[in-house]
MMTF fields as JSON, N, C-alpha, C and O atoms, coordinates in Angstrom:
{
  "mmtfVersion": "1.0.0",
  "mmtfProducer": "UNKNOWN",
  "numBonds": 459,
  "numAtoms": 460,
  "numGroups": 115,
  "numChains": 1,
  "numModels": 1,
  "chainsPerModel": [1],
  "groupsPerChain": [115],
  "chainIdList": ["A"],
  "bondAtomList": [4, 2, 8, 6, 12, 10, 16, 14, 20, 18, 24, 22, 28, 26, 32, 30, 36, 34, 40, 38, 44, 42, 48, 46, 52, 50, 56, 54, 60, 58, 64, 62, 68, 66, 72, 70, 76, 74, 80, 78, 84, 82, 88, 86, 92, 90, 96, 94, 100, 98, 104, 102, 108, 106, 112, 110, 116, 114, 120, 118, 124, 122, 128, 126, 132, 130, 136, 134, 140, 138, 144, 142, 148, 146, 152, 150, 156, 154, 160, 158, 164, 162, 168, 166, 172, 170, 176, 174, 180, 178, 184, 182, 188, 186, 192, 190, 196, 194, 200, 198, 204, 202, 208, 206, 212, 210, 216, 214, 220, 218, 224, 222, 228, 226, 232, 230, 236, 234, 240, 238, 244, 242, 248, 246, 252, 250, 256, 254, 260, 258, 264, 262, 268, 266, 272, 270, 276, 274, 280, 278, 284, 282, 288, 286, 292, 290, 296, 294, 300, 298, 304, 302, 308, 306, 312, 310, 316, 314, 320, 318, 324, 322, 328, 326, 332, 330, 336, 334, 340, 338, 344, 342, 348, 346, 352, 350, 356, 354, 360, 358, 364, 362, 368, 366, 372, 370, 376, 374, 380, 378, 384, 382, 388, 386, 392, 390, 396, 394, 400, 398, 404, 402, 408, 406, 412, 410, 416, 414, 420, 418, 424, 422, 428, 426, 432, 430, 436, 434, 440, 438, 444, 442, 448, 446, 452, 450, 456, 454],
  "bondOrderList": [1, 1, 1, 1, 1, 1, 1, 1, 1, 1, 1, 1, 1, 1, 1, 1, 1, 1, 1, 1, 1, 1, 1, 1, 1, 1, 1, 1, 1, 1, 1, 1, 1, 1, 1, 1, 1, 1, 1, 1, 1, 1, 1, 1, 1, 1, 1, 1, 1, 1, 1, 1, 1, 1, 1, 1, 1, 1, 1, 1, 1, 1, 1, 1, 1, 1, 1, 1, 1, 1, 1, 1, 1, 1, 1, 1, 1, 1, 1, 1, 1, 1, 1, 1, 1, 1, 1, 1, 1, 1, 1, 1, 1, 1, 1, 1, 1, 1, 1, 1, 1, 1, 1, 1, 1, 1, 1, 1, 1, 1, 1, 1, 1, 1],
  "groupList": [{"groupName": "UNK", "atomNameList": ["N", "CA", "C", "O"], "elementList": ["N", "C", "C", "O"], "formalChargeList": [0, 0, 0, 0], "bondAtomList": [1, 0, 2, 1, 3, 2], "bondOrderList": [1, 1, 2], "singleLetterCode": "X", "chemCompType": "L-PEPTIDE LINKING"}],
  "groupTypeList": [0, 0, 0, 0, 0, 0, 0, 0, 0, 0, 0, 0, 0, 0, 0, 0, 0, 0, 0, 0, 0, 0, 0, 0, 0, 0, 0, 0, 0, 0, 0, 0, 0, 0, 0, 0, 0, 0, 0, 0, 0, 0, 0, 0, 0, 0, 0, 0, 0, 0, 0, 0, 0, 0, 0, 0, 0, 0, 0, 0, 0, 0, 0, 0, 0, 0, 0, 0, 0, 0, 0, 0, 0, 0, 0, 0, 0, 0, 0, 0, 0, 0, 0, 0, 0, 0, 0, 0, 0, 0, 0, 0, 0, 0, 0, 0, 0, 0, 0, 0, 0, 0, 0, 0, 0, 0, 0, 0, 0, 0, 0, 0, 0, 0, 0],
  "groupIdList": [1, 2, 3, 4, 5, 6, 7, 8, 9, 10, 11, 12, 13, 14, 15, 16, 17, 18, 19, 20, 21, 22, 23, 24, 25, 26, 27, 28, 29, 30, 31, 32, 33, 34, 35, 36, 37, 38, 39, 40, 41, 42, 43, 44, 45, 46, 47, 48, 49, 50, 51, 52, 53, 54, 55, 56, 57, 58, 59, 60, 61, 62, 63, 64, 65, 66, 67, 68, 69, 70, 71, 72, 73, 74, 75, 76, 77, 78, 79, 80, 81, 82, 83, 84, 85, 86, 87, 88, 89, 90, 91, 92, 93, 94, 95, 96, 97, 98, 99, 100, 101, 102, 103, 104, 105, 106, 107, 108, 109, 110, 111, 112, 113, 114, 115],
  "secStructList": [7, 2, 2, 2, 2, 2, 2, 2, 2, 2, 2, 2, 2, 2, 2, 2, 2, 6, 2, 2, 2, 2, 2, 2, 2, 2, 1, 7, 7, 7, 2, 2, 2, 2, 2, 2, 2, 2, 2, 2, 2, 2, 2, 2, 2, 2, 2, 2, 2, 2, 4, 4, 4, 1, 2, 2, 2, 2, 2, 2, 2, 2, 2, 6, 6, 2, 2, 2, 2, 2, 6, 6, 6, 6, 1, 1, 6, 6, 2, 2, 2, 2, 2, 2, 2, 2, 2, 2, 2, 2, 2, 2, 2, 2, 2, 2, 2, 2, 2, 2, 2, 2, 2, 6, 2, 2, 2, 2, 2, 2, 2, 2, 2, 2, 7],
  "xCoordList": [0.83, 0.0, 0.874, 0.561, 1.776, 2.477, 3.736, 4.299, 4.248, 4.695, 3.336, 3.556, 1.973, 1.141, 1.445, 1.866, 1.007, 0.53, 1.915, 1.905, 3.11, 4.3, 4.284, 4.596, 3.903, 3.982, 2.766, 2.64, 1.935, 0.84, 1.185, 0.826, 1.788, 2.937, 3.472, 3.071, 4.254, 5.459, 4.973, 5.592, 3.882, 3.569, 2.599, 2.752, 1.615, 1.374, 2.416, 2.205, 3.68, 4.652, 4.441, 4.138, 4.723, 4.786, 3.322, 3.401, 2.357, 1.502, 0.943, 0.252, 1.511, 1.224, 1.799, 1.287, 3.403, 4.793, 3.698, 3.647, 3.043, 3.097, 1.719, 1.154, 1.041, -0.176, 0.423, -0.235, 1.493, 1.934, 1.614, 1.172, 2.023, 2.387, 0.849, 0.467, 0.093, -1.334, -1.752, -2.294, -1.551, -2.231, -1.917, -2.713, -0.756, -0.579, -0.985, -1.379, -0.84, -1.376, -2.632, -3.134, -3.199, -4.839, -5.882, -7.022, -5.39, -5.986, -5.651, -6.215, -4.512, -3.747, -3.743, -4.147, -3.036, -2.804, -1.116, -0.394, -0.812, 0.312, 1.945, 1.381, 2.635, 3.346, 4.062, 4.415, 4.045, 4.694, 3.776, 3.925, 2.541, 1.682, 1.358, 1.557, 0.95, 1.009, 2.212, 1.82, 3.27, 4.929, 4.742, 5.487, 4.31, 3.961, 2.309, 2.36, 1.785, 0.952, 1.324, 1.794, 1.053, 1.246, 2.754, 2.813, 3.614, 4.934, 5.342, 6.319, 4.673, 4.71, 4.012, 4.686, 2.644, 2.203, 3.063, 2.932, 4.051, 4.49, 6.032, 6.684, 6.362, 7.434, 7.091, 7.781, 5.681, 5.131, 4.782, 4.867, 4.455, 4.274, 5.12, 4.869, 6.659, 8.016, 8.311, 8.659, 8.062, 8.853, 7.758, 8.221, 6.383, 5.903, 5.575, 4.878, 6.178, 6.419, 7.717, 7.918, 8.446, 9.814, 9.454, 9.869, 8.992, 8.286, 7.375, 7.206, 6.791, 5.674, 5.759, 4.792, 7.192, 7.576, 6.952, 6.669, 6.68, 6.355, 4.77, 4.183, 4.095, 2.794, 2.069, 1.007, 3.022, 2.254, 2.09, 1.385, 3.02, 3.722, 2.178, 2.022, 1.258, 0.179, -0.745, -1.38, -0.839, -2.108, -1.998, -2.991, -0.818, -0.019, -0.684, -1.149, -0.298, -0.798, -1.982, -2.352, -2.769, -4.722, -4.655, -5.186, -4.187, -4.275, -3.809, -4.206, -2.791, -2.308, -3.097, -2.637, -4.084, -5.317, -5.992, -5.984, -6.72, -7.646, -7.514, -8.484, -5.973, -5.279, -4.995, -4.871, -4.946, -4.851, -5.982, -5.979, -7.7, -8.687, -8.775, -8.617, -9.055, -9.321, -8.676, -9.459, -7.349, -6.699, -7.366, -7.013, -8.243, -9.04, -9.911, -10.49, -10.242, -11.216, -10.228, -10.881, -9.228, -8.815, -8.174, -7.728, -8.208, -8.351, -9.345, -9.534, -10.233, -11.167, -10.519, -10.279, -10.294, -9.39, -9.124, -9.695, -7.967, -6.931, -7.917, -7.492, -9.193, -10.238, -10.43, -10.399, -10.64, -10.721, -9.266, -9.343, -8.045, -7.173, -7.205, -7.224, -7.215, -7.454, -8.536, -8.123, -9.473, -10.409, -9.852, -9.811, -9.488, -8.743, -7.915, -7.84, -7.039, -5.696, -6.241, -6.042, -7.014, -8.105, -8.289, -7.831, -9.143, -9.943, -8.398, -8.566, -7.178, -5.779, -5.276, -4.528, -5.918, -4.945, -6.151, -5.909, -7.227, -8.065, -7.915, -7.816, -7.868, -7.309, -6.34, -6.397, -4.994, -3.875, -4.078, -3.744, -4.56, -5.319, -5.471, -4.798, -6.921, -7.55, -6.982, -7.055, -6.417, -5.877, -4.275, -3.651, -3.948, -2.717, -2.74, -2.013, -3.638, -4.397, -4.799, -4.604, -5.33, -5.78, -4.506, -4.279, -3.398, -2.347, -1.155, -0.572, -1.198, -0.645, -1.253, -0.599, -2.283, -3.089, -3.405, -4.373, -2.578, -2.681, -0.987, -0.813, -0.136, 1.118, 1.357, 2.572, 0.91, 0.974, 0.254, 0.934, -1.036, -1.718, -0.409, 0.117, -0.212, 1.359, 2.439, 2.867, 2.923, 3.84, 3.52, 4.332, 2.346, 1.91, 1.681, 1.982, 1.268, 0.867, 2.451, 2.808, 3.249, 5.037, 5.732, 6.627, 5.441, 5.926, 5.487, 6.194, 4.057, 2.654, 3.41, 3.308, 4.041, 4.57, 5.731, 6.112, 6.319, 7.798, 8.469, 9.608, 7.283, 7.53, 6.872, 7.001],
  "yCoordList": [-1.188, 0.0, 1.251, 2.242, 1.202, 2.251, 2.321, 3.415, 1.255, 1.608, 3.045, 4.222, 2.194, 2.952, 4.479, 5.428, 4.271, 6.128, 6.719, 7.358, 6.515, 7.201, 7.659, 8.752, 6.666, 7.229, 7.919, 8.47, 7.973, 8.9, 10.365, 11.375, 10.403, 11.26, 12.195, 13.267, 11.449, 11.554, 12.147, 12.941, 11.665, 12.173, 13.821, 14.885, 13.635, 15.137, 15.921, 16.603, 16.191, 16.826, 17.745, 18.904, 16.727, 17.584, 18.144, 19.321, 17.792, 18.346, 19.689, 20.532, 19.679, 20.356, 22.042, 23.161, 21.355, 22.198, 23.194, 24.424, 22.436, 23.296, 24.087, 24.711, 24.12, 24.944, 26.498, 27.539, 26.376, 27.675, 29.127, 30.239, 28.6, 29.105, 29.678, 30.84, 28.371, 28.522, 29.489, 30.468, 29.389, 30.21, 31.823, 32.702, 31.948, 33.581, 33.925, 35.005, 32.911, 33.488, 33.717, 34.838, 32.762, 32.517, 33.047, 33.301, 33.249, 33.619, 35.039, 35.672, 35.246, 36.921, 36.705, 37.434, 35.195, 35.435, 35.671, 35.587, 36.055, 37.283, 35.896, 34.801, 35.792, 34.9, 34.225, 33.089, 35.446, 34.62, 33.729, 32.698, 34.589, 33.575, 32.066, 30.964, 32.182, 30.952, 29.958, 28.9, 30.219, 29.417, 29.459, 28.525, 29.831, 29.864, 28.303, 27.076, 28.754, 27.457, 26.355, 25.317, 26.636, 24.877, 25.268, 25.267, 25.497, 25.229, 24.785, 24.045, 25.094, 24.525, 22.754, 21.724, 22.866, 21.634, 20.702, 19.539, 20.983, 20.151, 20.014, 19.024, 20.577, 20.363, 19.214, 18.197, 19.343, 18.424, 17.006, 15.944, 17.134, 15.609, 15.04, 13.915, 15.728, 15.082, 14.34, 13.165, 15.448, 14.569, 13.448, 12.308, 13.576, 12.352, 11.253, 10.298, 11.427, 10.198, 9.119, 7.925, 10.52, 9.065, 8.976, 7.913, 9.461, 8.944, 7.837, 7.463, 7.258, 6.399, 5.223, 4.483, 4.891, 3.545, 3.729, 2.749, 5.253, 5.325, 5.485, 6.384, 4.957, 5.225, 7.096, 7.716, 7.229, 8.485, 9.65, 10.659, 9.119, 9.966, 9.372, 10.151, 8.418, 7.941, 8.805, 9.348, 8.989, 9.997, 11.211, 11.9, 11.747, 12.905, 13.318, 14.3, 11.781, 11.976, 12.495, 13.28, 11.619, 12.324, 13.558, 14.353, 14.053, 15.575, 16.615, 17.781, 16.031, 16.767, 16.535, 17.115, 15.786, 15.572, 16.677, 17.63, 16.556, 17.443, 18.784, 19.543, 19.264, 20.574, 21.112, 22.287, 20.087, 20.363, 21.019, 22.201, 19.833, 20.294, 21.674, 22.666, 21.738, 22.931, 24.037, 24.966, 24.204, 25.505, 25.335, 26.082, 24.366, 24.877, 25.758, 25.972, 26.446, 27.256, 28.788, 29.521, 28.982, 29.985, 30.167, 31.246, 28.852, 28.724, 27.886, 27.349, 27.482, 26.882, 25.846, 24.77, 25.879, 25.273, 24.078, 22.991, 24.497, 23.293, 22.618, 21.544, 22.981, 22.156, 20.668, 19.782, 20.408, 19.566, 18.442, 17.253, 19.257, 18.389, 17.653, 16.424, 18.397, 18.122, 16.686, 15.765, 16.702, 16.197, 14.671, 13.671, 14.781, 13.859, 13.174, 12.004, 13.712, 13.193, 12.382, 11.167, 13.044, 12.626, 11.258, 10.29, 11.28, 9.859, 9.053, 7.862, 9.191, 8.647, 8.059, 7.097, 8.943, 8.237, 7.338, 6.134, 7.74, 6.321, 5.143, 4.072, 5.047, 4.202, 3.277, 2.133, 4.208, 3.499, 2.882, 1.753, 3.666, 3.087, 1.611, 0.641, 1.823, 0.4, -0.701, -1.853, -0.423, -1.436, -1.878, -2.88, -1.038, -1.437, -2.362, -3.324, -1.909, -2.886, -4.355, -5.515, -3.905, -6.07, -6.496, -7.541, -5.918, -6.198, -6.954, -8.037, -5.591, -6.566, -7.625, -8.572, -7.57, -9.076, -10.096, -10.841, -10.18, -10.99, -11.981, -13.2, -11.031, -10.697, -11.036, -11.166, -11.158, -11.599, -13.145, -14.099, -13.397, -14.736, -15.766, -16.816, -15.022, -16.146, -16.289, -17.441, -15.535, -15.977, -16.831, -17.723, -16.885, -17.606, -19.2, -20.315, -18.981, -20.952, -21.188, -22.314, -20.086, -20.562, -21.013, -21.83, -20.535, -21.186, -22.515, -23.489, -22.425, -23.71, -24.689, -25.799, -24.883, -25.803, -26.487, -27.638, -25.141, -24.997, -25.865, -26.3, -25.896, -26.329, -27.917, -28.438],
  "zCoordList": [0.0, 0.0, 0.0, -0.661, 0.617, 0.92, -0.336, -0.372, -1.387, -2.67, -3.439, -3.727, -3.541, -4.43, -4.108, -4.77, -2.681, -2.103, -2.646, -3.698, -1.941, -2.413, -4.137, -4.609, -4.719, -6.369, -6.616, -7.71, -5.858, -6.294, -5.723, -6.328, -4.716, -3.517, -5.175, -5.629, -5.577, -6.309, -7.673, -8.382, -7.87, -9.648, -9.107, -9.706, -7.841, -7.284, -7.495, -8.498, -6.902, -6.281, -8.09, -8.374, -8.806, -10.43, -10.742, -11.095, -10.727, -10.674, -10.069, -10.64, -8.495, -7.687, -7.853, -7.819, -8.081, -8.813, -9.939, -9.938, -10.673, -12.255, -11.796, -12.694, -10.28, -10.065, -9.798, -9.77, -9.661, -9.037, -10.281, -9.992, -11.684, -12.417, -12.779, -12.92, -12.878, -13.31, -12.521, -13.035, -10.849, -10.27, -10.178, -9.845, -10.505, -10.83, -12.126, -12.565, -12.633, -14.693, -14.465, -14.548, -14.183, -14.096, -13.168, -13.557, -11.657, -10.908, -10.176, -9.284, -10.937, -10.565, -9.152, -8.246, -9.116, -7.145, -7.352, -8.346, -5.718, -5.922, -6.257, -6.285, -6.354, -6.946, -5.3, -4.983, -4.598, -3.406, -2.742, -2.087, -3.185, -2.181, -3.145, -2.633, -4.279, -5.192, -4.422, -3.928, -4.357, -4.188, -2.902, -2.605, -1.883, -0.822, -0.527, -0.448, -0.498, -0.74, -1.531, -1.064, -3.093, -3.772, -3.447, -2.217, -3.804, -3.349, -2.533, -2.642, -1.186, 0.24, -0.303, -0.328, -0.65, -0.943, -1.537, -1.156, -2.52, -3.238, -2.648, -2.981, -2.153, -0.562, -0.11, -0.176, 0.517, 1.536, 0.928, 1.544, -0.125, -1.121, -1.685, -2.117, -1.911, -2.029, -0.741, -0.618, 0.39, 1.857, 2.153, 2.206, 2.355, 2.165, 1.253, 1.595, -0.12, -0.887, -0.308, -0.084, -0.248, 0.703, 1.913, 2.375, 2.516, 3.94, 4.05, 5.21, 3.233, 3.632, 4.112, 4.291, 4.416, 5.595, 6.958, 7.647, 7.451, 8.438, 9.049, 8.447, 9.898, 9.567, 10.017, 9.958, 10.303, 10.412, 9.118, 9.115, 8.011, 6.947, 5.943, 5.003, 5.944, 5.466, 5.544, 4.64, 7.278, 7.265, 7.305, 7.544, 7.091, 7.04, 4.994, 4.415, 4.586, 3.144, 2.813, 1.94, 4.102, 3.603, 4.051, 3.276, 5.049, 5.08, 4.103, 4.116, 3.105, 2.528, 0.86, -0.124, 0.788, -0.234, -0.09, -0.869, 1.12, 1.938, 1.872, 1.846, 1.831, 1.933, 0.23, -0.117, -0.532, -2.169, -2.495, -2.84, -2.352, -2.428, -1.871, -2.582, -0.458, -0.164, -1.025, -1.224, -1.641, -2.105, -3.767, -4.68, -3.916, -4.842, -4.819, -5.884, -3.786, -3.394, -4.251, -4.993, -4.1, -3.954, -5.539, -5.931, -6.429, -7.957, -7.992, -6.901, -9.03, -8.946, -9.978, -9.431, -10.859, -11.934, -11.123, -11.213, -10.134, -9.646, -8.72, -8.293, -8.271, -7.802, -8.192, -7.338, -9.578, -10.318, -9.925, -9.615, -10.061, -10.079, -8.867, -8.925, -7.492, -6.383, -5.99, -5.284, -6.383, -6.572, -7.021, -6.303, -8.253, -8.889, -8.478, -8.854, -7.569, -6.472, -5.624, -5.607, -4.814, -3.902, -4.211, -3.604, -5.413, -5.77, -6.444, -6.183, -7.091, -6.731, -5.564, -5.386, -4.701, -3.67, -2.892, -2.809, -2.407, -2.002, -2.965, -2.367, -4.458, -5.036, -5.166, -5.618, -4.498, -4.152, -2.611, -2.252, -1.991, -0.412, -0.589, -0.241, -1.447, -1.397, -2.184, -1.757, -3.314, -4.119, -3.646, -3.994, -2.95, -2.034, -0.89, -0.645, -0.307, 0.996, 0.197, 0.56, -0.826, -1.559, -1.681, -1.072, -2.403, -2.841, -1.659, -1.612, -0.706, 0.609, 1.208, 1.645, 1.263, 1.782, 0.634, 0.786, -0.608, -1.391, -1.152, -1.173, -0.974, -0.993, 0.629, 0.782, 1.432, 2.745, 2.573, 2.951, 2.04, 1.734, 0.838, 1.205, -0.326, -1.102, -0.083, -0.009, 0.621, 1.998, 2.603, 2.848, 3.031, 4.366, 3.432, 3.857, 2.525, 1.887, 1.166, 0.818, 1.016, 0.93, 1.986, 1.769, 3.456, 4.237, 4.565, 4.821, 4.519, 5.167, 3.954, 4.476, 2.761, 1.98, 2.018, 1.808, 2.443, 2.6, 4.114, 4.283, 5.057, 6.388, 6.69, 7.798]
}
């Protein structure tokens, strides 16, 4: 689970990166503050893509979904993308979670054979 989230972590960070630009072109927000928010955001989604060995750097991740969305308020545009991440990363959530308990199930009947 925690491979998925990190690369979903990881492909944001570029995403997040290229809102800055949008948001001063597009929304005539002031440039520090653009690089100041998503910049900060996409700070925060680099250090928690390599973080996600740890469990707190996980739910550190949903907050930082939560915190994308919301700064759609302030472009409406990057709303959408937000949104999108969102439904990315419960994706990697859940299909990570089958994956380890598929991947924990082939261990367990490798040893039960093996022993």
């Amino acid at each position: 689970m925690r491979r998925l989230c990190a690369v979903v972590l990881a492909i944001e960070v570029v995403v997040i990166g290229l809102a800055v630009p949008v948001a001063v072109q597009v929304a005539q927000i002031p440039p520090a503050v653009a690089g100041g928010v998503w910049g900060g955001l996409a700070a925060a989604a680099l250090v928690l893509a390599a973080l996600q060995r740890f469990a707190w750097a996980y739910y550190a991740g949903w907050a930082l979904q939560v915190a994308f969305v919301a700064s759609g308020f302030l472009v409406p545009g990057l709303a959408l993308l937000g949104v999108v991440f969102f439904a990315l990363w419960v994706c990697g959530v859940l299909l990570g979670r089958r994956t380890d308990a598929l991947q924990a199930q082939r261990e367990r009947a490798a040893a039960d054979s093996g022993a």
